[in-house]
Amino acid sequence: MRSTDVRRLAALAVLAVLVAAVLPWVTRSAEEKRLYVFTPAGISSISITDQDRHEYIALQDLLPNLGQVGIRRERDVVRLRVGAVEGEFRDGRNRFRIGKMQVESALKVRIDESGRVLVPLDLLPEIIKQYTGAEPELRLASHKLYLRGVAQYVSIELRRTDPSTLVLTFPVAVSPNITNEGGRVRLSFTHEPVLMSADRIDYQDKLIQSIAFSEPNGASEITVQGAAPLLTGFSEGGRVITLSAAPAPPKIAQAPAQPPPSTSPIAAPVTPGRLPATASPGLPETPLPVHGVVPFFVMIDPGHGGDDSGARFSEKFQEKDVTLAIARRLRAELQDRGITAVLLRDSDTTLPLEQRAEGANLRRAGMFISLHAGGPGVGVRVYTALVPPADPKVREQAGPFIPWQSVHAAFLDKSRVLGEQMVSELAGRKVDAQLMPASIAPLSRVASPAVALEVAPPRDNPSLDGLNAPAYQQAVAQAAAAAVVGALAHMLEEHK
Amino acid sequence: MISRQLQITIALLLIALLAGGVYMYELRRRDERNLLQSADARPVTAPVAGPKVPVTLVVAFDDDGVLMRRQAEVALPDDPSGRAREVLRALLAEYLQHPAPHKVGEGADVDAVYLVEGGLCVVDMNAKFATGHPSGVLLEQFTVATMIETLAVNIPGVRRVKFLVEGKERETLAGHADLTTMYDVDAVHQIVTGLEKH
Ligand SMILES: [Zn+2]
């Protein structure tokens, strides 16, 4: 062994000891909640405090990301200026002013002893919009804030060659950490603001099974699951990542060139673009999809989950399990009809209501279907949001802002069309169905046509067994999927 | 002179009598306590002066999935807020019976009602109203809609209703009905009309 090797080993040992000593402290501080702010200059993170069980941040931490900040404090008023725009905040108020605009808040603004202005996290898009004119993108679930133009949406295309190839196109060059464990490839982006428009896409494909998106600790992670080992290749100067079948080790046979493949029915529109075969063997030269276009997809919200069991039908049988079972059937039924569907939760996890609407709105879902189950009575109740008719007085007070409760108002007519389709498709399958409005969270906050279904047991078996019967759940899922197709056709017809 | 044997017998009898008395007293106290506890489940209505007047309650019937109007006699105070509270308590009393046509949380009660200028009515409920409420879209809608409609029928001028639980905003009643929203009485009336059976 050479002396440099010994020295390296010793250094490694010292490092290991240091890591072991520091790790508990690091993990503890990592538990402190932080908001990751992605700006053109890079990422910063600011600390989140809990006030009355809601998440707040101090504006003094955030505003320096927007420009030159000026602070003035007079008794109970704090004035924060960014460039030429001044905001005025008072402790304990549900409204504040930025520039000439009054902003309303469901939660109170707080000012602590040191004069820091604490605002609820979900108000940040509005605040930043008033200060800068540009609305950022806030992802509450993962505590990430992207100033406008910073988020980079990946565009995904499955090319159904034999075997298939999955092509990921990014707006700019990326350099993720790649872990490849047989069929599973994980792309981890620690400092790049990468986003995917869906949490998960399942493919009915022999090689590529699924692609999923997650956001652990401020990072972004894309996981591709293949049925066989996958090969990762970069091209277009790091803008395109291709996942294809890894050649079997003994034979170094390359996949034969294929004719231009057909893409999935709802893929984004394509523009001519050339893909130089730099790193991925066997990839045919085909047009690249345009990035930034979000294809139509249905967001399915399986009600409850995790700590929230919903209605408890018996010791072991809870609403949250029924909603997830029907949601998975509905996803499959939609996919069979060529429509992409994404579940807000695909496991028994807790998902707060506010994050359900936000999850759908940020990803620009084309439709939203919330699922619930339980009594009284039989059959399926289909609900549209109860959004009061716009009160001219309230309108006036709100100024140019739409109160957040009425985000959905513009989609109410289309929601009714979807609801009517649901009722007629259910009735066609001999399932009792009725349509009515209900003030059910989170429908009124969803920015797309949306309905909620409450599935009660079937008339011919009004029991828990009846509710849990696969044939019944399947009939409900089929009716709902057919209704989506019907409502889409109706909307396209109106659009003409 | 009384024999020693008789003295012992009388002493024993006295002790038995005393013990029996104490036991009876304990039994009665326990009964009273039980009675008080079971009465706890119903709203503890503050003594209201004044004669009983007829009010209309809009009551939900879970088994049939319908709403129906019912007449009741309720003693109402003079102030509008107090009247609103008593009317709601009369509706809750229907839901707290055993068996009840529709259930709310055991021990549910109205803490206070505030009538605010402009037709806003703020209804502050106790914690048991929400924590014990059965979970379900229609079940929760029944509670919210019948309370609002009952208020609107009996208290003129109520345009919008906001629910609080223990003075605080609550996200949902029991996982479904949105309590962060301000309910529009006209919009709720349309739901009620759709569900009503005469
Ligand atoms: Zn539910």
XYZ file of C-alpha atoms in Angstrom, chain B residues 25-165:
141
model
C -79.131 7.557 50.367
C -76.162 6.521 48.203
C -78.455 4.778 45.721
C -80.601 7.869 45.332
C -77.587 10.087 44.852
C -76.219 7.738 42.185
C -79.569 7.777 40.377
C -79.610 11.532 40.449
C -76.067 11.659 39.090
C -76.984 9.232 36.283
C -80.012 11.306 35.466
C -77.894 14.423 35.258
C -75.361 12.673 33.038
C -77.949 11.438 30.577
C -79.527 14.851 30.528
C -76.103 16.170 29.521
C -76.600 14.738 26.077
C -79.381 17.202 25.398
C -78.778 20.897 25.067
C -78.840 22.549 28.445
C -81.340 25.245 27.718
C -81.034 28.255 29.900
C -84.363 29.022 31.523
C -86.194 31.134 29.002
C -88.942 33.400 30.141
C -92.036 33.919 28.062
C -94.780 31.754 26.668
C -94.157 28.996 24.139
C -94.680 29.971 20.513
C -94.980 27.765 17.431
C -91.842 27.504 15.279
C -91.148 25.582 12.062
C -88.254 23.132 12.114
C -86.833 21.670 8.911
C -85.866 18.143 9.916
C -83.728 15.574 8.047
C -84.795 11.934 7.801
C -81.747 9.808 6.982
C -83.597 6.595 6.185
C -85.685 8.198 3.476
C -83.077 10.747 2.415
C -85.590 13.580 2.685
C -86.235 16.772 4.636
C -89.598 17.589 6.203
C -91.083 20.578 7.992
C -92.226 20.023 11.588
C -94.053 22.371 13.968
C -92.761 22.716 17.519
C -93.596 24.864 20.549
C -90.567 26.715 21.860
C -90.217 29.370 24.551
C -88.342 32.217 22.882
C -86.517 35.136 24.484
C -87.037 38.646 23.144
C -83.633 39.311 21.602
C -83.198 38.014 18.030
C -79.871 36.272 18.769
C -81.420 34.422 21.694
C -84.406 33.435 19.527
C -82.081 32.097 16.832
C -80.207 30.058 19.452
C -83.407 28.552 20.910
C -84.798 27.665 17.479
C -81.553 25.842 16.633
C -81.644 24.071 19.998
C -85.153 22.877 19.255
C -83.857 21.367 15.988
C -80.865 19.793 17.759
C -83.250 18.283 20.319
C -84.895 16.366 17.428
C -81.502 15.033 16.390
C -80.443 14.084 19.936
C -83.402 11.801 20.611
C -82.984 8.029 20.724
C -83.813 6.971 18.103
C -83.407 10.120 16.023
C -84.417 10.733 12.401
C -80.895 12.108 11.825
C -77.892 12.260 14.140
C -75.502 14.988 15.237
C -72.672 14.622 17.776
C -73.918 13.389 21.169
C -73.972 16.396 23.489
C -74.180 18.896 20.612
C -75.252 22.391 21.588
C -75.298 25.951 20.328
C -72.807 28.054 22.295
C -73.989 31.337 20.822
C -75.556 32.962 17.791
C -74.501 36.399 16.576
C -76.665 38.331 14.168
C -74.427 40.737 12.324
C -75.529 43.688 10.233
C -76.115 42.864 6.582
C -77.906 39.574 7.212
C -74.905 37.598 8.412
C -75.640 35.048 11.123
C -72.671 33.497 12.933
C -73.519 30.233 14.674
C -70.986 29.140 17.280
C -71.369 25.445 18.122
C -69.751 23.435 20.907
C -67.006 20.889 20.186
C -69.236 17.829 20.643
C -71.424 18.970 17.736
C -68.553 18.398 15.308
C -66.347 15.767 16.968
C -69.191 13.298 17.362
C -70.912 14.008 14.055
C -71.342 11.010 11.709
C -69.086 11.320 8.640
C -70.592 11.498 5.129
C -71.333 14.066 2.423
C -75.114 13.799 2.610
C -75.203 13.278 6.390
C -73.212 16.463 6.971
C -75.127 18.371 4.311
C -78.386 17.410 6.072
C -77.193 18.955 9.339
C -75.857 22.148 7.793
C -78.804 22.656 5.420
C -81.552 22.005 7.994
C -79.912 24.333 10.527
C -79.617 27.110 7.938
C -83.130 26.620 6.570
C -84.608 26.477 10.090
C -82.841 29.745 10.916
C -84.018 31.373 7.701
C -87.628 30.290 8.208
C -87.850 31.603 11.775
C -85.467 34.565 11.903
C -86.271 37.152 9.233
C -83.391 38.888 7.495
C -80.778 36.112 7.684
C -78.977 36.069 4.303
C -75.736 34.273 5.020
C -74.658 31.822 7.726
C -71.191 31.106 9.038
C -70.471 28.205 11.393
C -67.833 28.301 14.096
C -66.932 25.519 16.509
